[in-house]
mmCIF file of N, CA and C in Angstrom:
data_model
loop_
_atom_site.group_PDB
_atom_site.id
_atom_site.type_symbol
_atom_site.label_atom_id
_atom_site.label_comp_id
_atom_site.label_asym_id
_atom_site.label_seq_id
_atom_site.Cartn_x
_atom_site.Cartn_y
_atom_site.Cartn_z
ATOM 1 N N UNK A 239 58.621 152.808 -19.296
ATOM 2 C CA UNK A 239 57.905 154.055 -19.256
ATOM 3 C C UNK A 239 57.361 154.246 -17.846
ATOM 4 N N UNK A 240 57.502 155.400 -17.270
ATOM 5 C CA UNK A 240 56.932 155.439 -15.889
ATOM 6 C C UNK A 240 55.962 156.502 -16.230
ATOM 7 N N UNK A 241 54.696 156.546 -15.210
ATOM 8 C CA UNK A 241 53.504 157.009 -15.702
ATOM 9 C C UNK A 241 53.671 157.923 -14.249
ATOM 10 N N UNK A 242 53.372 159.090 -13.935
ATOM 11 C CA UNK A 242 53.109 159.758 -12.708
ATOM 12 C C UNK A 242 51.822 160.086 -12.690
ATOM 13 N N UNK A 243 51.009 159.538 -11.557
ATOM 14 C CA UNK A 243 49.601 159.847 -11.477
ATOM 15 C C UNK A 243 49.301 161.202 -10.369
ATOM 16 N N UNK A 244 48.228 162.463 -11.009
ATOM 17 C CA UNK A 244 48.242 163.135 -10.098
ATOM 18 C C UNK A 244 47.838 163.339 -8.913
ATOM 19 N N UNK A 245 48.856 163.907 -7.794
ATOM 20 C CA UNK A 245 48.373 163.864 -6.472
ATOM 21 C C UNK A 245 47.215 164.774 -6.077
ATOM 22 N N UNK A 246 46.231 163.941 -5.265
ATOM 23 C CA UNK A 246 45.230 164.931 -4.990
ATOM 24 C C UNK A 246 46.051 165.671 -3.516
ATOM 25 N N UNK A 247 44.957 166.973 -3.216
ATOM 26 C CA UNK A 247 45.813 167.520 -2.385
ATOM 27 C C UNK A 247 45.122 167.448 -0.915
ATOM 28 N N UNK A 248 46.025 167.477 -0.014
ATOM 29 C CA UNK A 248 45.661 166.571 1.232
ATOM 30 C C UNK A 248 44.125 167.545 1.750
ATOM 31 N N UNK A 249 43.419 166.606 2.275
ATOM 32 C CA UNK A 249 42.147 166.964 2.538
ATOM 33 C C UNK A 249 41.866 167.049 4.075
ATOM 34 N N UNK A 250 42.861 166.623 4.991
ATOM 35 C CA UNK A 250 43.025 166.509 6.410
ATOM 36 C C UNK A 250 43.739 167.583 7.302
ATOM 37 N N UNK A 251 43.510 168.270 8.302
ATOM 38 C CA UNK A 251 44.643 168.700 8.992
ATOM 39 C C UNK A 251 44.408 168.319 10.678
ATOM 40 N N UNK A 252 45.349 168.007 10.623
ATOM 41 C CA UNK A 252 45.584 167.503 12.035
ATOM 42 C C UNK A 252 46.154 168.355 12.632
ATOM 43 N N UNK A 253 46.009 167.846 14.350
ATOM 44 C CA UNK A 253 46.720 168.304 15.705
ATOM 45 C C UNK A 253 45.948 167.254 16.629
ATOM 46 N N UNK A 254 47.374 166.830 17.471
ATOM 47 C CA UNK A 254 47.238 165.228 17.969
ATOM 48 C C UNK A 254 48.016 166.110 19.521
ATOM 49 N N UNK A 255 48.420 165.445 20.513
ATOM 50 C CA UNK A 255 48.638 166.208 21.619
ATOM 51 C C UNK A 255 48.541 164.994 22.765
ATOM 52 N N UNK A 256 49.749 164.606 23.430
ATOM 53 C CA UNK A 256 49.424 163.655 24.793
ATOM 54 C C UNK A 256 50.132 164.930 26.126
ATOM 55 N N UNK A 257 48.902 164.912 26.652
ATOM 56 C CA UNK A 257 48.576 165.956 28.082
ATOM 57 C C UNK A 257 48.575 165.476 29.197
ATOM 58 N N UNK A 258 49.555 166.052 29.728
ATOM 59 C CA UNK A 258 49.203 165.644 31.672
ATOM 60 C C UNK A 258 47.867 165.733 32.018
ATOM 61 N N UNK A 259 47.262 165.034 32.630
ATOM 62 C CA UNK A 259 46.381 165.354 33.378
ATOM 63 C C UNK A 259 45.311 166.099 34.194
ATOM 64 N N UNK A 260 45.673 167.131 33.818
ATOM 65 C CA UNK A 260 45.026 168.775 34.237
ATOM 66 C C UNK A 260 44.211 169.728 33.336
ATOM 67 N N UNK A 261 43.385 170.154 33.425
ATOM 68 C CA UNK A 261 42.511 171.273 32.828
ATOM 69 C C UNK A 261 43.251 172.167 31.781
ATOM 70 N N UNK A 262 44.490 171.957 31.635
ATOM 71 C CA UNK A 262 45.285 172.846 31.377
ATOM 72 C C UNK A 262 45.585 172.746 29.623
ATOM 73 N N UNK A 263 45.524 171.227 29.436
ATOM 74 C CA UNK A 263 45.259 170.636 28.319
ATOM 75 C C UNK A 263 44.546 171.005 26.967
ATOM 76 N N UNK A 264 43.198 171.680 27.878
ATOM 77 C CA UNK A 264 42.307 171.931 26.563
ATOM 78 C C UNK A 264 42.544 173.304 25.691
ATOM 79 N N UNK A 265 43.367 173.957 26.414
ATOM 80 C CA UNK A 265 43.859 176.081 26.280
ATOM 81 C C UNK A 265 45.118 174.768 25.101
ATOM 82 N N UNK A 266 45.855 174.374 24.518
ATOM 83 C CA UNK A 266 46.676 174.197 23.650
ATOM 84 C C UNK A 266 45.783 173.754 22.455
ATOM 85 N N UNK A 267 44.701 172.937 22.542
ATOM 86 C CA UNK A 267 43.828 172.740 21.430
ATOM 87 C C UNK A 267 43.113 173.647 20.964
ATOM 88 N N UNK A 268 42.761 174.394 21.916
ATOM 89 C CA UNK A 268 42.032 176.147 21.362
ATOM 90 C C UNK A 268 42.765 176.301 20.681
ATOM 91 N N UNK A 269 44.279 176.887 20.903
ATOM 92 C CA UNK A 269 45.016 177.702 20.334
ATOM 93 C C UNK A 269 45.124 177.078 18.157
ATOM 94 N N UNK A 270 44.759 175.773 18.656
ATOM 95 C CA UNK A 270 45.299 174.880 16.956
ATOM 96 C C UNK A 270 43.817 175.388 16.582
ATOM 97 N N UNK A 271 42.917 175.488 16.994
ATOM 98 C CA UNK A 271 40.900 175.547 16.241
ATOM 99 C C UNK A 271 41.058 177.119 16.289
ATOM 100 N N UNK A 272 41.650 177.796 16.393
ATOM 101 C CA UNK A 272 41.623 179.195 15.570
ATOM 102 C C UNK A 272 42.514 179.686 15.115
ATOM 103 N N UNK A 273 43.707 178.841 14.818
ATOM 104 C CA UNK A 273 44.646 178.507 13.493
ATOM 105 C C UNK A 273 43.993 178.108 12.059
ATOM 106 N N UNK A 274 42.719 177.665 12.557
ATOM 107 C CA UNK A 274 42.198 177.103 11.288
ATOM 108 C C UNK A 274 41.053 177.756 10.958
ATOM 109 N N UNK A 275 40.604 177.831 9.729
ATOM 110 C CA UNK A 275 39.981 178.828 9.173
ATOM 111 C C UNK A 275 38.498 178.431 8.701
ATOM 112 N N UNK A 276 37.648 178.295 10.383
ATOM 113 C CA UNK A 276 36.856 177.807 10.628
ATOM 114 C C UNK A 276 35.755 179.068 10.670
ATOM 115 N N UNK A 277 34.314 178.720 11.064
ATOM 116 C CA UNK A 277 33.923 179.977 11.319
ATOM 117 C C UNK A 277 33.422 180.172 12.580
ATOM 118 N N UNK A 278 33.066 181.306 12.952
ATOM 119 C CA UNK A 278 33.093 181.522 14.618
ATOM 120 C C UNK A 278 32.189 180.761 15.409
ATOM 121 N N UNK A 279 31.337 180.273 14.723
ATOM 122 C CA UNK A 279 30.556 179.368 15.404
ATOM 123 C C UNK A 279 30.826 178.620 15.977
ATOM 124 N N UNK A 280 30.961 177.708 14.615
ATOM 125 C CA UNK A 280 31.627 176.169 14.931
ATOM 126 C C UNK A 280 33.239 176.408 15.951
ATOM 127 N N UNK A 281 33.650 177.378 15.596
ATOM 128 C CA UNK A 281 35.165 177.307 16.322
ATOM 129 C C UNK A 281 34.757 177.174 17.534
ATOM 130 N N UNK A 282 33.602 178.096 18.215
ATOM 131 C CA UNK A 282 33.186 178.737 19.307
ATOM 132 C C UNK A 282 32.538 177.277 19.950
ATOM 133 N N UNK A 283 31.713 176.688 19.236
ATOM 134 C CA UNK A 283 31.342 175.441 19.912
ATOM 135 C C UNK A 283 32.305 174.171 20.077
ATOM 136 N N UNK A 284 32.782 174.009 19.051
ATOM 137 C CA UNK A 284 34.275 173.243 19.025
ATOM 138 C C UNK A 284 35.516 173.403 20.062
ATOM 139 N N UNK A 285 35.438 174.604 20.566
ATOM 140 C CA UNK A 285 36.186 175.170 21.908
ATOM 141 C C UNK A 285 35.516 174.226 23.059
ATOM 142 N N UNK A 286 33.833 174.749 23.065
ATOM 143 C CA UNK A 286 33.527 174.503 24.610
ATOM 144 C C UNK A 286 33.479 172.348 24.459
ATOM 145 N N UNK A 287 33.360 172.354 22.833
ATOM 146 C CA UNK A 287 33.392 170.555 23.774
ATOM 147 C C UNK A 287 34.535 170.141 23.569
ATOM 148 N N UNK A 288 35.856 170.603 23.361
ATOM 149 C CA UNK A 288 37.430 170.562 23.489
ATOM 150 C C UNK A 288 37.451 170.514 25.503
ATOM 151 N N UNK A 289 36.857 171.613 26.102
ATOM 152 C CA UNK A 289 37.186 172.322 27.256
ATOM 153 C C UNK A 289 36.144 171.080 27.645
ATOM 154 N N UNK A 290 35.160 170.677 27.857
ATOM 155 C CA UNK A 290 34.606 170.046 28.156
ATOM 156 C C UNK A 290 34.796 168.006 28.081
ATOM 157 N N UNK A 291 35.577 167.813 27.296
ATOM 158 C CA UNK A 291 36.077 166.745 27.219
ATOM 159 C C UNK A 291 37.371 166.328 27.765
ATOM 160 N N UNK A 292 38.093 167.366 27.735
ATOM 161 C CA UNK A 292 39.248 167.583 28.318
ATOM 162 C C UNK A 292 39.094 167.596 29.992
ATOM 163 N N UNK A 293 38.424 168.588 30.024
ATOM 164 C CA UNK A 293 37.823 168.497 32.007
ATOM 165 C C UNK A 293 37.288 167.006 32.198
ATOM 166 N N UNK A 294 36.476 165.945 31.760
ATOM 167 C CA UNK A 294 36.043 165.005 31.560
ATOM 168 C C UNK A 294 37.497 163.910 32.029
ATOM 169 N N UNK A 295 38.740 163.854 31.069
ATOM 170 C CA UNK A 295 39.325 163.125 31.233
ATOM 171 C C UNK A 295 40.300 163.309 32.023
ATOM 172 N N UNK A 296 40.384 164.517 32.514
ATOM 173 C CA UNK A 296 41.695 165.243 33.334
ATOM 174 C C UNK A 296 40.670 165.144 34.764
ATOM 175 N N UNK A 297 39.714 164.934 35.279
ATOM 176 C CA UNK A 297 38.940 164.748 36.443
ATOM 177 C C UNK A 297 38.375 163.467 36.125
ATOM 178 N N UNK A 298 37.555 162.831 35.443
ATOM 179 C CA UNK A 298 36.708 161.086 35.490
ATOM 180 C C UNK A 298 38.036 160.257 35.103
ATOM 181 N N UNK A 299 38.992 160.803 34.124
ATOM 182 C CA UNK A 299 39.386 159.622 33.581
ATOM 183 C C UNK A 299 40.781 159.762 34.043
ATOM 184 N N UNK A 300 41.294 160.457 34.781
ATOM 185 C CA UNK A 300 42.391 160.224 36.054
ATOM 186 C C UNK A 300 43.244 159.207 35.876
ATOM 187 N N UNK A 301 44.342 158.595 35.630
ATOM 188 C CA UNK A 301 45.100 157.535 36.425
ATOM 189 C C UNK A 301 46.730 158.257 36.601
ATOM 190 N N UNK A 302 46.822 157.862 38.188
ATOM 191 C CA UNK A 302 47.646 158.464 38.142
ATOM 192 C C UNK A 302 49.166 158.346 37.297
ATOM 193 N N UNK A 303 49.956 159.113 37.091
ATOM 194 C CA UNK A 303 51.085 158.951 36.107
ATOM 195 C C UNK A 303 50.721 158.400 34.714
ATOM 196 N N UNK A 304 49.505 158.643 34.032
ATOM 197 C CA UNK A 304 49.231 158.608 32.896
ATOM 198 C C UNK A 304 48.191 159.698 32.671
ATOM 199 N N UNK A 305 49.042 160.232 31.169
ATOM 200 C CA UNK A 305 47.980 161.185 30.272
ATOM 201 C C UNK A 305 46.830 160.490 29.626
ATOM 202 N N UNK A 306 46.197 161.796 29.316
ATOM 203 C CA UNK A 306 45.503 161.569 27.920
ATOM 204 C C UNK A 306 45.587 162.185 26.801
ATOM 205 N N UNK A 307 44.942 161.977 25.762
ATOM 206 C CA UNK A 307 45.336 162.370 24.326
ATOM 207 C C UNK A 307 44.468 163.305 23.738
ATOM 208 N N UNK A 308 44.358 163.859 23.102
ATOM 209 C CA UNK A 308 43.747 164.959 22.548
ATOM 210 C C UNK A 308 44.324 165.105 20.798
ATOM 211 N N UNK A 309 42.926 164.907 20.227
ATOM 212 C CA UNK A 309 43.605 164.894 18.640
ATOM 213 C C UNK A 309 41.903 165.607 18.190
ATOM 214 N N UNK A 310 42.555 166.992 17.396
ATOM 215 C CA UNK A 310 41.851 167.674 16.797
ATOM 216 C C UNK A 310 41.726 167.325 15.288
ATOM 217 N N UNK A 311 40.908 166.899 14.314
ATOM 218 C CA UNK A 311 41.049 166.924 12.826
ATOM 219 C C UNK A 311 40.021 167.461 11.872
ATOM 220 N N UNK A 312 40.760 167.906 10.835
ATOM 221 C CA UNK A 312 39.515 169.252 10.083
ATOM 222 C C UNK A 312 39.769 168.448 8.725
ATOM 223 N N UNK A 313 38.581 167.836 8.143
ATOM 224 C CA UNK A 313 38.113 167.826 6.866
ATOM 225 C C UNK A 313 38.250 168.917 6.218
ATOM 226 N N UNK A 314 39.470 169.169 5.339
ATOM 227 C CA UNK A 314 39.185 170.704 4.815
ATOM 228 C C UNK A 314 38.362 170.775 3.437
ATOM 229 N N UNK A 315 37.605 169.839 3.575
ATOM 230 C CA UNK A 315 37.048 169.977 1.976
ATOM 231 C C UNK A 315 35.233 169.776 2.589
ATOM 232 N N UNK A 316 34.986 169.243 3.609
ATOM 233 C CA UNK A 316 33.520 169.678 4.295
ATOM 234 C C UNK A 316 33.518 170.461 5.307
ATOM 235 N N UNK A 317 34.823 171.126 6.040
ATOM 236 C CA UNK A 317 35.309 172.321 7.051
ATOM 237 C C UNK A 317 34.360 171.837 8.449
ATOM 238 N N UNK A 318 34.182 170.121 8.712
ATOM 239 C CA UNK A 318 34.053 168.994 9.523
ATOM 240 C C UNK A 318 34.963 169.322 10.520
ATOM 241 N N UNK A 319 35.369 169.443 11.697
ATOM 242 C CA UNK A 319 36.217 169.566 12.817
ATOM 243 C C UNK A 319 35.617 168.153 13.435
ATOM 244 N N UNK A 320 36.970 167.160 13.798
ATOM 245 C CA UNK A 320 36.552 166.189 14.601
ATOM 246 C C UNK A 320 37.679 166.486 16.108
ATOM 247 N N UNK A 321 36.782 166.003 16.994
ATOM 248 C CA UNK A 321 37.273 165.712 18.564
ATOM 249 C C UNK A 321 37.742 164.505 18.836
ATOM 250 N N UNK A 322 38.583 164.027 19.352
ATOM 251 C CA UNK A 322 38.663 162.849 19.706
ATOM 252 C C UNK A 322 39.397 163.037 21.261
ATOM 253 N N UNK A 323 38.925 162.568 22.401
ATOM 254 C CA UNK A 323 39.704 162.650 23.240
ATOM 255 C C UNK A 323 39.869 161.171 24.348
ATOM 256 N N UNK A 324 40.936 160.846 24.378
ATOM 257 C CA UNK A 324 41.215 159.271 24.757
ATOM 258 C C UNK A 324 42.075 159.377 26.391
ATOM 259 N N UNK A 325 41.534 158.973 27.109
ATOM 260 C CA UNK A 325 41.638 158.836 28.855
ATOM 261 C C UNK A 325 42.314 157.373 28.880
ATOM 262 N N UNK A 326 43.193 157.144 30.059
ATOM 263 C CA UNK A 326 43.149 156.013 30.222
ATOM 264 C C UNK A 326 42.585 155.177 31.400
ATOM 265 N N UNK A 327 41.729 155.836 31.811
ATOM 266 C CA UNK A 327 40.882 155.034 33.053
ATOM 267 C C UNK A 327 40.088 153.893 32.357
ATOM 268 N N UNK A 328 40.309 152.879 33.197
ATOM 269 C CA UNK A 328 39.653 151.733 32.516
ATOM 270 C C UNK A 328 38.244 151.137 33.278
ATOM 271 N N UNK A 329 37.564 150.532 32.710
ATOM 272 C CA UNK A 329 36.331 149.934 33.172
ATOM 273 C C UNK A 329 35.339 150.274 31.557
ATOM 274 N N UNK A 330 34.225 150.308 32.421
ATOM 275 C CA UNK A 330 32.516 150.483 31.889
ATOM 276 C C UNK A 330 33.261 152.239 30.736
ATOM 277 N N UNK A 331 32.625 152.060 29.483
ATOM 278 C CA UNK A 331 32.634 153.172 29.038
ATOM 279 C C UNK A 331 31.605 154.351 29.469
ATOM 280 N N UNK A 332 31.730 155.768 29.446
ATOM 281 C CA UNK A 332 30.467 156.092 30.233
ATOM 282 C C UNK A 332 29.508 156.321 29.644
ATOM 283 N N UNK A 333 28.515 156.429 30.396
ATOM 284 C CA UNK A 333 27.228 156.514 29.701
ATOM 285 C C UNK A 333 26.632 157.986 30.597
ATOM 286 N N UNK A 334 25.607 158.062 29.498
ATOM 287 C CA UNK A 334 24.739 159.459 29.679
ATOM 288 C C UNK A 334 23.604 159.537 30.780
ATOM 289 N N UNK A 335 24.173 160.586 31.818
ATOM 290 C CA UNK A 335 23.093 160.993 33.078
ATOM 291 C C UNK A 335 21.965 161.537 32.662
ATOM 292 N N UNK A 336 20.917 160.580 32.812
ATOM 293 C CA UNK A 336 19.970 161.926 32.971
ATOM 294 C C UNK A 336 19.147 162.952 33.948
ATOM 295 N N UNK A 337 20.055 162.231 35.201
ATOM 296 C CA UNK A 337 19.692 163.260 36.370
ATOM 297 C C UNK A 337 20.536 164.620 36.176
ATOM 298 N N UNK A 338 20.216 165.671 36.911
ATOM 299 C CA UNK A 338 20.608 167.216 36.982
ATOM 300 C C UNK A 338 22.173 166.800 37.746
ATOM 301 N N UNK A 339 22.914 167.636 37.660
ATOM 302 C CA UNK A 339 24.638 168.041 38.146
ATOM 303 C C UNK A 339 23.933 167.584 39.629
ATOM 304 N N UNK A 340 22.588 168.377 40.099
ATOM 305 C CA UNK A 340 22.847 167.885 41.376
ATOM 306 C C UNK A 340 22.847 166.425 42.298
ATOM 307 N N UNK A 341 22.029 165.806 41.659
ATOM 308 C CA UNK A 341 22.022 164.165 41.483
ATOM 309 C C UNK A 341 23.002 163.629 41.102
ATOM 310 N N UNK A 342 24.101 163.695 40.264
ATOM 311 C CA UNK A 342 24.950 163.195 39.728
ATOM 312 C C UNK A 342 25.900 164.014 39.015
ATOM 313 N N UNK A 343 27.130 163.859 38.881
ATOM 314 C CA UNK A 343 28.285 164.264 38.286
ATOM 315 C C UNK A 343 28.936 163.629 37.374
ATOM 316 N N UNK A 344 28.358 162.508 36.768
ATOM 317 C CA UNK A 344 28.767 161.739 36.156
ATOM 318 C C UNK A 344 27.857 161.626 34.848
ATOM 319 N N UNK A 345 28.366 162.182 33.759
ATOM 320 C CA UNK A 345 27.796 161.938 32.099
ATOM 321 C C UNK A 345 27.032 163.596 31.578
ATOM 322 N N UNK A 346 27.264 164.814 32.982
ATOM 323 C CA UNK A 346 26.660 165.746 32.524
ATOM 324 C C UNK A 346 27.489 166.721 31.737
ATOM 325 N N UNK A 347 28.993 166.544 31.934
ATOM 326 C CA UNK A 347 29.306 167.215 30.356
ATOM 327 C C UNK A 347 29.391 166.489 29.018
ATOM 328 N N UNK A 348 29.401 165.206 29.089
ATOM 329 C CA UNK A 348 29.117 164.357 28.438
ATOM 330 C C UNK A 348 27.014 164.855 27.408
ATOM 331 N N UNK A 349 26.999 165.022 27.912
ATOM 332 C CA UNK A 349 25.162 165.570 27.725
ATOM 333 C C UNK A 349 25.272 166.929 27.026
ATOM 334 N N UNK A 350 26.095 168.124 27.830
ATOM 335 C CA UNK A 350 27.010 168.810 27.053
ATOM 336 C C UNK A 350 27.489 169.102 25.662
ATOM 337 N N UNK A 351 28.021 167.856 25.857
ATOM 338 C CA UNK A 351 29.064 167.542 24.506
ATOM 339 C C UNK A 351 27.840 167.493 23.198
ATOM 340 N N UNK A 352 26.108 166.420 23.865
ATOM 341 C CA UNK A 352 26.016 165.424 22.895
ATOM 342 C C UNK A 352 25.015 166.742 22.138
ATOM 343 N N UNK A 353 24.868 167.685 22.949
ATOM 344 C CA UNK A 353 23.851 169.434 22.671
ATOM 345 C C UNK A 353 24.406 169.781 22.015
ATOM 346 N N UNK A 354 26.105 169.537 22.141
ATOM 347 C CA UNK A 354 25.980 171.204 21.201
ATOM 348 C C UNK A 354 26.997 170.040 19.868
ATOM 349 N N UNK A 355 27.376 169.185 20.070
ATOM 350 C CA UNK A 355 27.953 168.430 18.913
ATOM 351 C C UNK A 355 27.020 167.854 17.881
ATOM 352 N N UNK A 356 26.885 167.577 16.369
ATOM 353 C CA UNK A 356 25.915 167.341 15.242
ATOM 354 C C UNK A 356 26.315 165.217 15.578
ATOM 355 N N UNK A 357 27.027 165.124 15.864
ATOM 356 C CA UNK A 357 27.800 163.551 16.219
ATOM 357 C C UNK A 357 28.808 163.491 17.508
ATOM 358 N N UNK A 358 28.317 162.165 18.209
ATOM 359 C CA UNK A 358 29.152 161.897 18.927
ATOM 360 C C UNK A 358 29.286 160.616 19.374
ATOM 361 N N UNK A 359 29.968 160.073 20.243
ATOM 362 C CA UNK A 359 30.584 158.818 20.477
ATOM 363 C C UNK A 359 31.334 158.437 21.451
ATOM 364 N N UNK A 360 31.843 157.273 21.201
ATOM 365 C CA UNK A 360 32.806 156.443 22.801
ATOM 366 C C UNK A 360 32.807 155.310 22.079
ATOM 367 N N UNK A 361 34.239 155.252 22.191
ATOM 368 C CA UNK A 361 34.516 153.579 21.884
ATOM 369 C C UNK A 361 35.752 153.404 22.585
ATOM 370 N N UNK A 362 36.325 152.083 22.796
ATOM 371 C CA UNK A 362 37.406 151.401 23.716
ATOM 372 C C UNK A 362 38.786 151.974 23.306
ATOM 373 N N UNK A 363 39.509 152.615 23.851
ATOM 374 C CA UNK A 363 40.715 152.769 23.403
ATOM 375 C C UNK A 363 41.861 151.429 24.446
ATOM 376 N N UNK A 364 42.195 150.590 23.812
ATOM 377 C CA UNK A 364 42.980 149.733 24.373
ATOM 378 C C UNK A 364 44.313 150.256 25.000
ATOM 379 N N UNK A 365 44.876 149.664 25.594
ATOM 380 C CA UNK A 365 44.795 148.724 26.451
ATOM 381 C C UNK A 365 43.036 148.507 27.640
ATOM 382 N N UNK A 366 43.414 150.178 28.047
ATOM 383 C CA UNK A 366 42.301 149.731 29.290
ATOM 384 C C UNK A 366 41.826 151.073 28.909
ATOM 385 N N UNK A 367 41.669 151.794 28.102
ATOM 386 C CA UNK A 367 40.912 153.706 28.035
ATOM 387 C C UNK A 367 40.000 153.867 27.248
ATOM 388 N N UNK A 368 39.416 154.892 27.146
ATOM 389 C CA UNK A 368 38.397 155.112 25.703
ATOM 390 C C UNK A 368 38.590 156.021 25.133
ATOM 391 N N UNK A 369 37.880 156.417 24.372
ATOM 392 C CA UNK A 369 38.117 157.405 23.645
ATOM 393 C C UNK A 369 36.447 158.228 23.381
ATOM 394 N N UNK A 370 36.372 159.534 23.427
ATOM 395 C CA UNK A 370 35.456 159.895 23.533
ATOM 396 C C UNK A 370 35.235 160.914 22.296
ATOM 397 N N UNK A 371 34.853 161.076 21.233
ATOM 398 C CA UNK A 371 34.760 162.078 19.941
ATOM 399 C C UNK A 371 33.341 162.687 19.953
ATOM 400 N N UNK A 372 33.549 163.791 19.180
ATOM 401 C CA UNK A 372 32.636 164.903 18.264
ATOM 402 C C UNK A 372 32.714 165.290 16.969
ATOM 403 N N UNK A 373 31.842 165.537 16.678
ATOM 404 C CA UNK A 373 31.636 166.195 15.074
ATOM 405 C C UNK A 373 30.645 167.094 15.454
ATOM 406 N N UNK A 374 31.523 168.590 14.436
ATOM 407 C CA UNK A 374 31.210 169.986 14.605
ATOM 408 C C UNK A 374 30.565 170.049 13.476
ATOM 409 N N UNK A 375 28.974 170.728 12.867
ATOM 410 C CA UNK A 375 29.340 171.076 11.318
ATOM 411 C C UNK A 375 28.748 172.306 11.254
ATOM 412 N N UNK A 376 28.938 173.052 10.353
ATOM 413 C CA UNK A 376 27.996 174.210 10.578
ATOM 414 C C UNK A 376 26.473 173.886 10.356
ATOM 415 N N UNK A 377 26.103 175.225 11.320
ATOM 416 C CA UNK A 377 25.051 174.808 11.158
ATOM 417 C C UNK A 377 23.980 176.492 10.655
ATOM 418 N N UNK A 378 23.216 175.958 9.906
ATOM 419 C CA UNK A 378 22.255 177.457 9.434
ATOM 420 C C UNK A 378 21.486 177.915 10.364
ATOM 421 N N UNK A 379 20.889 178.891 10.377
ATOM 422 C CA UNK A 379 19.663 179.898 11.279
ATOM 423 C C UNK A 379 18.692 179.706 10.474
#
């Protein structure tokens, strides 16, 4: 007797993406976050720390003749948008400036990111890169 158990229905949607190196990167992940049937908010903030993470690894996290990665994913059952964006510059993961752009250039879109995102993060992406994420959620007035 074979028993078929029912499938639940997928709760994920993805868009994953390995990008040259350039600013140019983050305009293809827009285009997937208003494919999805998000609301203008969150899309709207989910844009600027796409554009902002992306500038991050296409300028700090540089090496030459290697990309980075870019993977968008939507919980469609808490309408959760996650960021994940993975560089391969290696060393120290970065950490957060708290001097002004003019003191330093280093961790202020990162600071960015951590304003207008509900979660965020950095952890090691091996060999030698990291990976840098967000979580979007809505949020009330």
């Amino acid at each position: 007797m074979s028993l078929t158990l029912p499938q639940s229905p997928c709760s994920v949607a993805t868009f994953a993406q390995l990008l040259s190196s350039t600013p140019r990167g983050a305009r293809l992940a827009t285009t997937q976050l208003r494919a999805w049937d998000l609301s203008p908010e969150v899309t709207e903030r989910t844009e600027d720390i796409v554009a902002e993470l992306a500038a991050n690894a296409a300028l700090r996290g540089r090496v030459q003749g290697r990309h980075f990665r870019i993977a968008l994913t939507l919980d469609t059952t808490t309408g959760i948008p996650r960021i994940a964006v993975s560089d391969a510059n290696g060393g120290q993961l970065p950490v957060l400036s708290t001097g002004s752009a003019a003191d330093s250039e280093t961790g202020c879109g990162l600071l960015r990111v951590d304003a207008m995102a509900d979660r965020s993060g950095t952890e090691p992406h091996p060999p030698s890169g990291e990976t840098i994420w967000a979580e979007v959620n809505h949020r009330s007035s």
